[in-house]
Amino acid sequence: MTRQQFGFLAGFLLVVVWALGGAGAAAAAALAGLVGWLLVRVLDGDVNAPGFADRGTDRRG
């Protein structure tokens, strides 16, 4: 599955949840998906605390 197909499927499913369960259910589904995505990124080692610390520092000197 390509990224475009996955993005379409995710958007489509979000709209289906919205239509069946309302805006609150759609927001909860989107939040759960975001948390799951972030958790997998952390477990794969793609995200770590020093990486976040580096983003917050001012590099202009």
XYZ file of C-alpha atoms in Angstrom:
61
model
C 0.000 0.000 0.000
C 1.440 3.361 -0.975
C 1.452 6.399 1.302
C -1.235 8.026 -0.819
C -3.487 4.991 -0.546
C -2.918 4.768 3.195
C -3.663 8.471 3.618
C -6.868 8.107 1.633
C -7.930 5.093 3.692
C -7.187 6.860 6.980
C -9.131 9.949 5.918
C -12.021 7.871 4.644
C -12.242 5.873 7.870
C -12.127 9.057 9.933
C -15.102 10.428 7.989
C -16.974 7.133 8.414
C -16.416 7.264 12.187
C -17.549 10.910 12.166
C -20.715 10.058 10.239
C -21.606 7.111 12.451
C -20.489 8.376 15.851
C -20.316 12.148 15.623
C -17.506 14.653 15.923
C -16.440 13.485 19.389
C -15.941 9.915 18.226
C -13.994 11.118 15.182
C -11.747 13.285 17.358
C -11.156 10.374 19.745
C -10.316 8.076 16.821
C -7.869 10.611 15.389
C -6.234 11.116 18.787
C -5.952 7.364 19.359
C -4.370 6.971 15.932
C -1.870 9.740 16.653
C -0.913 8.215 20.008
C -0.502 4.786 18.396
C 1.656 6.228 15.618
C 3.862 8.044 18.124
C 4.172 4.936 20.302
C 5.329 2.847 17.337
C 7.857 5.544 16.373
C 9.255 5.518 19.928
C 9.419 1.708 20.044
C 11.194 1.628 16.671
C 13.771 4.101 17.998
C 12.856 6.863 15.553
C 11.981 9.295 18.359
C 13.963 9.841 21.547
C 14.148 12.426 24.313
C 17.468 14.003 23.208
C 15.962 14.546 19.760
C 13.138 16.566 21.297
C 15.593 18.520 23.447
C 17.634 19.468 20.374
C 14.539 20.848 18.650
C 13.800 23.166 21.552
C 17.203 24.816 21.702
C 18.029 28.062 19.953
C 20.819 27.397 17.457
C 21.450 31.038 16.559
C 24.054 31.329 19.241
